[in-house]
Short mmCIF file of C-alpha atoms and ligand atoms in Angstrom, two decimals:
data_model
loop_
_atom_site.label_atom_id
_atom_site.label_comp_id
_atom_site.label_asym_id
_atom_site.label_seq_id
_atom_site.Cartn_x
_atom_site.Cartn_y
_atom_site.Cartn_z
CA MET A 1 0.02 0.33 -0.09
CA THR A 2 1.69 2.69 -0.99
CA GLU A 3 -0.25 5.43 -3.17
CA PHE A 4 -1.57 7.97 -1.08
CA ASP A 5 -5.39 8.10 -2.07
CA THR A 6 -4.92 4.96 -1.12
CA LYS A 7 -3.95 5.66 2.95
CA LEU A 8 -6.44 7.76 2.64
CA VAL A 9 -9.26 5.25 3.03
CA HIS A 10 -6.83 2.59 5.13
CA GLY A 11 -4.33 4.60 7.29
CA LYS A 12 -2.42 2.10 9.16
CA PRO A 13 -3.75 -1.68 9.80
CA GLN A 14 -5.47 -1.82 13.24
CA ASN A 15 -5.59 -5.54 13.47
CA ASP A 16 -6.42 -5.08 17.22
CA ASN A 17 -10.65 -5.69 17.68
CA ASN A 18 -11.88 -9.04 17.62
CA THR A 19 -14.94 -8.19 15.85
CA GLY A 20 -13.56 -8.23 12.37
CA ALA A 21 -14.72 -4.28 11.97
CA VAL A 22 -13.24 -2.81 9.45
CA ASN A 23 -13.19 0.40 11.41
CA VAL A 24 -11.30 1.59 14.03
CA PRO A 25 -13.74 1.84 17.23
CA ILE A 26 -14.89 4.88 19.08
CA TYR A 27 -13.06 4.32 22.52
CA ASN A 28 -15.17 5.83 24.62
CA SER A 29 -13.31 4.95 28.16
CA SER A 30 -11.35 7.35 30.10
CA THR A 31 -9.26 4.72 32.07
CA TYR A 32 -8.12 0.91 30.77
CA ILE A 33 -7.14 -1.79 33.28
CA TYR A 34 -3.43 -2.38 34.39
CA PRO A 35 -3.25 -6.70 34.17
CA SER A 36 -0.99 -6.01 37.33
CA VAL A 37 0.80 -3.00 39.24
CA GLU A 38 3.88 -3.73 37.40
CA SER A 39 2.11 -3.66 34.07
CA LYS A 40 3.51 -2.17 31.38
CA VAL A 41 0.26 -0.86 29.54
CA LYS A 42 0.21 0.71 26.22
CA TYR A 43 -2.67 2.54 27.26
CA ASP A 44 -3.54 3.98 30.51
CA TYR A 45 -5.54 7.21 30.62
CA GLU A 46 -7.52 9.56 27.92
CA ARG A 47 -5.66 12.53 27.75
CA SER A 48 -2.31 10.54 27.12
CA GLY A 49 -3.43 8.17 24.55
CA ASN A 50 -6.59 6.64 23.61
CA PRO A 51 -6.70 4.16 20.55
CA THR A 52 -8.55 5.99 18.28
CA ARG A 53 -6.92 9.39 18.81
CA GLY A 54 -4.04 7.97 18.59
CA TYR A 55 -5.50 6.29 14.55
CA LEU A 56 -6.21 9.96 13.50
CA GLU A 57 -2.68 10.87 14.65
CA ASP A 58 -1.12 7.97 13.51
CA GLN A 59 -2.88 8.40 10.39
CA VAL A 60 -2.11 12.33 9.35
CA ALA A 61 1.44 11.60 10.39
CA GLN A 62 1.65 9.21 8.06
CA LEU A 63 0.14 11.62 4.81
CA GLU A 64 2.52 14.20 6.13
CA ASN A 65 5.38 11.74 6.34
CA GLY A 66 6.18 13.06 9.90
CA VAL A 67 7.21 10.54 12.89
CA ARG A 68 4.39 11.17 15.06
CA GLY A 69 1.31 13.52 14.27
CA PHE A 70 -0.96 14.43 17.32
CA ALA A 71 -4.81 15.73 17.47
CA PHE A 72 -6.19 18.55 19.58
CA SER A 73 -9.46 19.88 19.83
CA SER A 74 -9.37 23.05 17.61
CA GLY A 75 -6.02 23.88 15.44
CA SER A 76 -5.69 27.10 17.96
CA ALA A 77 -4.64 24.31 20.42
CA ALA A 78 -2.13 22.71 18.09
CA ILE A 79 -1.28 25.63 17.20
CA HIS A 80 -0.82 27.06 21.45
CA ALA A 81 0.61 23.34 22.03
CA VAL A 82 3.51 23.43 19.26
CA LEU A 83 4.03 27.13 20.07
CA ALA A 84 4.71 25.95 24.32
CA ILE A 85 7.65 24.64 22.91
CA PHE A 86 9.37 27.55 22.93
CA LYS A 87 10.97 29.64 26.52
CA PRO A 88 11.43 33.11 27.74
CA GLY A 89 13.24 35.41 25.34
CA ASP A 90 12.66 32.74 22.38
CA HIS A 91 12.47 35.37 19.48
CA LEU A 92 9.82 33.75 16.57
CA ILE A 93 9.73 35.06 12.71
CA ILE A 94 5.77 34.86 11.72
CA GLY A 95 4.15 35.56 8.52
CA LYS A 96 2.59 39.13 8.19
CA GLU A 97 -0.89 37.28 6.74
CA ILE A 98 -1.20 34.71 9.17
CA TYR A 99 -5.01 33.41 10.33
CA GLY A 100 -6.49 36.87 13.21
CA GLY A 101 -6.31 33.32 16.05
CA THR A 102 -2.82 32.41 15.82
CA PHE A 103 -1.87 36.22 15.60
CA ARG A 104 -3.70 36.59 18.86
CA ILE A 105 -2.70 33.81 20.57
CA ILE A 106 1.66 34.93 19.18
CA ASN A 107 0.46 38.88 20.18
CA ASP A 108 -1.91 38.49 23.06
CA PHE A 109 -1.44 35.70 24.83
CA PHE A 110 2.50 34.51 24.21
CA LYS A 111 3.76 37.82 24.32
CA ARG A 112 2.88 37.44 28.05
CA TRP A 113 5.10 35.53 28.59
CA LYS A 114 8.09 36.74 26.94
CA ILE A 115 7.75 35.03 23.28
CA GLU A 116 9.16 37.86 20.81
CA PHE A 117 8.13 37.96 17.07
CA THR A 118 8.16 39.78 14.38
CA ALA A 119 5.96 40.25 11.21
CA VAL A 120 7.69 39.80 8.42
CA ASP A 121 6.30 39.50 4.51
CA THR A 122 7.56 35.19 3.97
CA GLN A 123 7.18 35.56 0.11
CA ASN A 124 10.67 37.21 0.54
CA PRO A 125 13.56 35.20 1.79
CA GLU A 126 15.72 38.31 2.05
CA GLU A 127 12.98 39.81 4.39
CA ILE A 128 12.95 37.11 6.46
CA GLU A 129 17.00 36.36 6.98
CA ALA A 130 16.99 40.49 7.73
CA ALA A 131 14.91 39.90 10.42
CA ILE A 132 16.90 36.80 11.93
CA LYS A 133 18.09 37.33 15.84
CA PRO A 134 21.03 36.09 17.55
CA ASN A 135 17.44 34.87 19.84
CA THR A 136 15.55 33.63 16.24
CA LYS A 137 14.22 30.38 16.50
CA ALA A 138 11.31 29.35 14.28
CA ILE A 139 9.82 30.73 11.14
CA TYR A 140 6.09 30.49 11.54
CA PHE A 141 3.70 30.90 7.94
CA GLU A 142 0.51 29.26 6.32
CA SER A 143 1.90 28.58 2.84
CA PHE A 144 -0.76 30.06 1.35
CA THR A 145 -2.55 33.36 3.13
CA ASN A 146 -6.07 34.00 4.00
CA PRO A 147 -7.75 35.86 2.25
CA LEU A 148 -5.50 36.88 -0.36
CA LEU A 149 -4.09 33.98 -1.57
CA HIS A 150 -0.44 34.94 -1.39
CA VAL A 151 2.04 31.58 -1.52
CA THR A 152 5.53 31.34 0.39
CA SER A 153 7.93 28.35 -0.81
CA VAL A 154 8.13 25.64 2.08
CA LYS A 155 11.79 25.19 0.30
CA ALA A 156 13.00 28.72 0.55
CA THR A 157 11.74 29.51 3.89
CA ALA A 158 13.08 26.60 5.33
CA LYS A 159 16.61 27.06 2.67
CA VAL A 160 16.72 29.88 4.84
CA ALA A 161 15.70 28.06 8.35
CA LYS A 162 18.78 25.60 8.26
CA LYS A 163 21.25 28.05 7.67
CA TYR A 164 20.32 30.05 10.80
CA ASN A 165 19.20 26.28 12.72
CA LEU A 166 15.65 28.03 13.14
CA LEU A 167 12.60 25.15 12.93
CA THR A 168 10.67 25.66 10.42
CA ILE A 169 6.53 25.35 11.32
CA VAL A 170 3.68 25.75 8.48
CA ASP A 171 -0.09 26.03 9.06
CA ASN A 172 -1.33 23.26 6.19
CA THR A 173 -5.17 24.16 6.46
CA PHE A 174 -5.24 25.65 2.94
CA LEU A 175 -3.88 23.36 0.80
CA SER A 176 -4.28 19.51 3.26
CA PRO A 177 -1.77 16.36 2.71
CA TYR A 178 -3.28 16.33 -0.77
CA LEU A 179 -2.09 19.22 -2.64
CA GLN A 180 0.95 19.90 -0.33
CA ARG A 181 3.71 18.23 2.22
CA PRO A 182 5.43 20.60 3.62
CA LEU A 183 7.93 18.59 5.16
CA ASN A 184 9.00 16.97 2.38
CA LEU A 185 10.13 20.55 1.47
CA GLY A 186 11.89 20.98 3.82
CA ALA A 187 10.09 21.88 7.12
CA ASP A 188 9.64 21.05 10.32
CA ILE A 189 6.05 21.05 12.11
CA VAL A 190 3.00 21.28 10.09
CA ILE A 191 -0.29 21.99 11.56
CA HIS A 192 -3.81 21.52 10.49
CA SER A 193 -6.89 23.39 12.01
CA ALA A 194 -8.80 19.78 10.89
CA THR A 195 -11.97 21.74 11.25
CA LYS A 196 -11.81 22.84 7.39
CA TYR A 197 -10.55 20.38 5.00
CA LEU A 198 -9.79 17.27 6.61
CA SER A 199 -12.82 16.52 8.58
CA GLY A 200 -14.56 18.51 5.26
CA HIS A 201 -18.21 18.76 6.57
CA SER A 202 -18.78 21.75 8.39
CA ASP A 203 -19.47 19.17 12.11
CA VAL A 204 -16.34 19.69 13.85
CA ILE A 205 -13.88 21.37 15.76
CA ALA A 206 -10.22 19.58 15.54
CA GLY A 207 -6.51 20.49 14.93
CA MET A 208 -3.71 18.72 14.36
CA ALA A 209 0.18 19.07 14.16
CA VAL A 210 3.19 16.59 12.85
CA ALA A 211 6.35 17.01 13.74
CA LYS A 212 9.05 15.86 11.30
CA ASN A 213 11.72 14.47 13.64
CA GLN A 214 11.76 12.56 17.42
CA ASP A 215 13.16 15.26 19.97
CA ILE A 216 10.76 18.18 18.07
CA ALA A 217 7.37 15.10 18.52
CA ASP A 218 8.73 14.81 22.32
CA ARG A 219 8.69 18.24 23.45
CA ILE A 220 4.78 18.80 21.44
CA TYR A 221 3.58 15.10 23.47
CA PHE A 222 4.59 17.05 26.79
CA ASN A 223 2.60 19.69 25.92
CA GLN A 224 -0.67 17.76 24.03
CA ASN A 225 -0.34 15.44 27.86
CA SER A 226 0.14 18.39 30.16
CA ILE A 227 -1.61 20.91 28.85
CA GLY A 228 -4.36 18.47 27.82
CA SER A 229 -6.38 20.18 24.85
CA THR A 230 -6.76 16.45 23.41
CA LEU A 231 -9.25 15.59 20.82
CA SER A 232 -11.81 13.43 22.44
CA PRO A 233 -12.90 9.76 20.81
CA GLU A 234 -15.79 10.72 18.84
CA ASP A 235 -14.77 13.81 16.79
CA SER A 236 -11.10 11.74 16.35
CA ASN A 237 -13.16 9.74 14.48
CA LEU A 238 -15.54 12.01 12.17
CA VAL A 239 -11.82 13.16 11.42
CA ARG A 240 -10.79 10.26 10.02
CA ARG A 241 -13.96 9.22 8.34
CA GLY A 242 -13.35 12.55 6.58
CA ILE A 243 -9.94 12.44 5.68
CA GLN A 244 -11.29 8.98 3.29
CA THR A 245 -12.95 11.24 1.15
CA LEU A 246 -10.56 14.19 1.64
CA ALA A 247 -8.90 12.96 -2.08
CA VAL A 248 -12.24 13.20 -4.21
CA ARG A 249 -13.37 16.28 -2.40
CA MET A 250 -10.76 17.86 -3.33
CA ASP A 251 -10.48 16.99 -6.60
CA ARG A 252 -13.91 18.15 -7.25
CA HIS A 253 -12.96 22.11 -4.72
CA LEU A 254 -10.20 22.34 -7.45
CA SER A 255 -12.59 22.13 -10.63
CA ASN A 256 -15.07 23.64 -9.41
CA ALA A 257 -12.60 26.74 -8.08
CA ALA A 258 -11.86 26.24 -11.89
CA LYS A 259 -14.60 26.71 -13.40
CA ILE A 260 -15.30 29.18 -10.82
CA VAL A 261 -12.79 31.25 -11.40
CA GLU A 262 -13.10 31.22 -15.32
CA PHE A 263 -16.85 32.53 -14.82
CA LEU A 264 -15.26 35.68 -12.45
CA GLN A 265 -13.39 36.62 -15.39
CA SER A 266 -16.24 36.81 -17.25
CA ARG A 267 -18.23 39.61 -14.92
CA SER A 268 -17.96 43.74 -15.78
CA GLU A 269 -18.90 43.89 -12.00
CA ILE A 270 -15.39 41.70 -10.28
CA ALA A 271 -12.27 44.19 -10.49
CA LYS A 272 -9.66 41.43 -9.32
CA ILE A 273 -9.50 37.46 -8.53
CA TYR A 274 -7.45 36.30 -6.44
CA TYR A 275 -6.18 32.90 -7.05
CA PRO A 276 -3.18 31.34 -7.00
CA GLY A 277 -3.90 29.03 -10.33
CA ILE A 278 -4.41 32.52 -12.24
CA LYS A 279 -1.14 32.58 -14.46
CA GLY A 280 1.10 35.18 -14.31
CA SER A 281 1.91 36.20 -11.14
CA LYS A 282 4.97 35.50 -8.18
CA ASP A 283 1.95 33.47 -6.30
CA ASN A 284 1.11 31.08 -9.22
CA GLU A 285 4.87 30.08 -9.79
CA ILE A 286 5.72 29.16 -6.23
CA ALA A 287 2.25 27.20 -6.36
CA THR A 288 2.79 25.52 -9.63
CA ALA A 289 6.37 24.34 -8.00
CA GLU A 290 5.34 23.10 -4.56
CA THR A 291 1.47 21.76 -5.00
CA ASP A 292 -0.33 20.18 -6.36
CA GLY A 293 -3.61 21.99 -6.91
CA PHE A 294 -4.41 25.93 -5.84
CA GLY A 295 -7.04 24.68 -3.81
CA GLY A 296 -10.52 25.73 -2.89
CA ILE A 297 -10.64 29.34 -2.27
CA VAL A 298 -11.27 32.07 -4.52
CA SER A 299 -11.18 35.72 -3.20
CA PHE A 300 -12.03 38.80 -5.80
CA GLU A 301 -12.87 42.39 -5.12
CA LEU A 302 -16.60 44.39 -6.60
CA LYS A 303 -15.95 47.16 -8.28
CA ASP A 304 -16.14 50.24 -6.73
CA GLY A 305 -19.71 51.63 -6.33
CA LEU A 306 -21.52 48.03 -6.56
CA ASP A 307 -23.02 47.18 -2.78
CA SER A 308 -20.47 43.61 -1.29
CA THR A 309 -23.07 43.16 1.70
CA LYS A 310 -25.78 43.23 -0.88
CA PHE A 311 -23.90 41.21 -3.43
CA VAL A 312 -22.89 37.96 -0.15
CA GLU A 313 -26.60 38.38 1.09
CA GLY A 314 -28.22 38.28 -2.39
CA THR A 315 -26.62 34.46 -2.88
CA SER A 316 -28.93 31.18 -2.05
CA LEU A 317 -26.79 27.59 -3.04
CA ILE A 318 -24.10 29.65 -1.38
CA GLN A 319 -24.38 30.05 2.82
CA LEU A 320 -23.22 33.43 3.99
CA ALA A 321 -20.84 31.83 7.01
CA VAL A 322 -17.47 32.19 8.46
CA SER A 323 -14.73 29.39 7.98
CA LEU A 324 -13.89 26.75 4.31
CA GLY A 325 -12.82 23.72 3.36
CA ALA A 326 -16.11 21.51 3.86
CA VAL A 327 -18.37 20.14 1.13
CA GLU A 328 -20.61 23.07 0.51
CA SER A 329 -20.25 26.23 -0.74
CA LEU A 330 -19.55 29.67 2.13
CA ILE A 331 -19.47 33.00 1.20
CA GLU A 332 -18.46 36.20 3.53
CA LEU A 333 -17.07 39.66 3.65
CA PRO A 334 -13.73 39.22 5.23
CA TYR A 335 -13.56 43.17 6.61
CA LYS A 336 -17.11 42.37 8.09
CA MET A 337 -16.27 39.19 9.52
CA THR A 338 -13.46 36.93 9.68
CA HIS A 339 -11.46 39.96 9.73
CA ALA A 340 -13.15 42.44 11.65
CA GLU A 341 -10.99 42.39 13.82
CA LEU A 342 -8.05 44.22 12.36
CA SER A 343 -9.00 47.93 12.47
CA PRO A 344 -9.65 49.81 9.33
CA GLU A 345 -6.28 50.18 8.33
CA GLU A 346 -4.62 47.69 9.16
CA GLN A 347 -7.66 46.42 6.72
CA LEU A 348 -6.30 48.72 4.55
CA LYS A 349 -2.89 48.05 5.14
CA ALA A 350 -3.45 43.89 4.74
CA GLY A 351 -5.40 44.55 1.27
CA ILE A 352 -8.93 43.27 2.80
CA THR A 353 -11.04 46.27 0.91
CA HIS A 354 -14.93 46.64 1.74
CA GLN A 355 -15.35 44.77 -1.67
CA LEU A 356 -13.18 41.56 -1.11
CA VAL A 357 -15.04 39.26 -1.09
CA ARG A 358 -13.87 35.26 0.26
CA LEU A 359 -15.73 32.23 -1.77
CA SER A 360 -14.60 28.92 -0.06
CA VAL A 361 -16.06 26.42 -2.93
CA GLY A 362 -17.76 23.38 -2.13
CA ILE A 363 -18.37 19.99 -4.24
CA GLU A 364 -21.78 20.91 -5.75
CA ASP A 365 -22.44 20.75 -9.20
CA PRO A 366 -20.59 23.65 -10.46
CA LYS A 367 -23.16 24.78 -12.80
CA ASP A 368 -25.44 25.73 -9.72
CA LEU A 369 -22.59 27.72 -8.06
CA ILE A 370 -22.29 29.96 -10.92
CA THR A 371 -25.85 29.90 -11.19
CA ASP A 372 -26.34 31.45 -8.23
CA LEU A 373 -23.03 33.71 -8.12
CA ALA A 374 -24.47 35.71 -11.04
CA LYS A 375 -28.16 35.45 -9.75
CA SER A 376 -26.50 37.78 -6.60
CA LEU A 377 -24.28 39.61 -9.25
CA ASP A 378 -27.63 40.31 -11.88
CA ASN A 379 -29.62 41.92 -8.53
CA LEU A 380 -26.41 44.23 -7.77
CA ALA A 381 -27.00 46.46 -11.47
C1 LIG B 1 -9.17 28.12 10.91
C2 LIG B 1 -8.18 28.14 11.38
C3 LIG B 1 -7.53 28.12 12.35
C4 LIG B 1 -8.20 27.99 13.51
O1 LIG B 1 -8.15 26.42 13.55
P1 LIG B 1 -9.20 26.69 14.47
O2 LIG B 1 -10.42 25.38 14.16
O3 LIG B 1 -10.62 27.24 13.95
O4 LIG B 1 -9.35 26.56 16.02
C5 LIG B 1 -5.85 27.94 12.72
N1 LIG B 1 -5.50 28.10 10.72
C6 LIG B 1 -6.00 28.28 9.69
C7 LIG B 1 -5.53 29.10 8.34
C8 LIG B 1 -7.06 28.57 9.49
O5 LIG B 1 -8.48 28.48 8.93
#
C-alpha cells in the first residue's frame, strides 16, 4: 500500500479488534485496566493516549510524512501546544498574513510569556533573513494566506531556516496534505485546523500537528499531555472519516474553483480575482512548483460602487458564513466577518477592502454555484 489516495482510505492497519470491524472503534474510555500493578500498559488514561485518537494521529503523520502526529480539540489548540515548545526570551519570525486567531495567540498570549516575534512578508526570503536575531528560534507561516491567497515557498523559507538552525513551522490548513506536504519540502512541523478540509463537513472543531523528528515530537507530546487540549474519541472519528474522502473532495473543490474563476473573469462587476491558479504571478509560480493544486478558496473584489453586502447576502445556495473547506460552499465579507478584529488601517494595509469577498468553493454541481453567483451579481445592477 504505497499510493497516497489508498493511504487516505485505509490508514495504518489496526488488527486490534476481535470483531472484524473494518473501522477503528470509537473507544469512549477515559481509563484502562492494568493487568497488574507492575504492568507496562500501552494506554492508562485518555488524555495521555486513546486508540481512536491514536489511529487518527498515525494516519495524519503518515500522510504528512512525519514521525508522529497529534490531535487537538481545535486548530488553535494545536498552534498553542506547538508554540509552547518555546521559552521566554525566544524570538519567532511569523508571516505577516497569518490567521487572525494565530496572531492573537502570538501577540496577546505568548507575548505575555515573553516570547518575541517579528512579522514579515515570508514570500521574500531576504526579508526573513533580515529579521533573524541571535535569539530567533523558528519561522511560522501559512503557505497560502487568508484571504488573499499569497503563496510562500516552503523550500526557500526552510533553506533560510536551516542556514540559521531555526525550525520551520507551516500551517497547511488551506492546502491539506493532498495538495502539499511541507515536511517533504523542508519544514519541521506542520499544523492543521482539521475543522476545515481534513474533516470537510462543518461538523467538528479539531486540530492536528505533525513533527518531522523525534525530538520535536517529544516536546509537542509533553505539551499535548500536560496542557490536555486533546481531541475526543468521537471527534477523532469524525476527522478520520473525513480524511477517507479527502482526495475525491479536493479534486472536486479544485475543478469547481477553476470553473468559478473562469466565470468571474467573464463578469464586468469583478475588479480583481485572487487565486493562485491564475497565471502570471509569483504566487502562481511558487504554487505550481510546490503544490499539486491551487486549492478551493477564491477571493475577489467587486468594482467600486457595487454593494458587497448586498452581493454576499444575495446568494442562496452559497451560504453566508465564516469557516471554509467543507463540502458546502460558503461566502463571506472579510472586512465585516473573519477580519473584523483588524482596525480599518490594518485592514487597508493587509489589502482587505470593503469590496473583497471570500468564497470557499464546495463540491456542489458547478452549474448551480455559477447560477447562484450570477443571480446575485445581476441583482447589483
Ligand atoms: C481556522 C483556522 C485556524 C484555527 O483553527 P480552529 O480549528 O478554528 O481553532 C488556524 N489556521 C488557519 C489557516 C485556519 O483557517
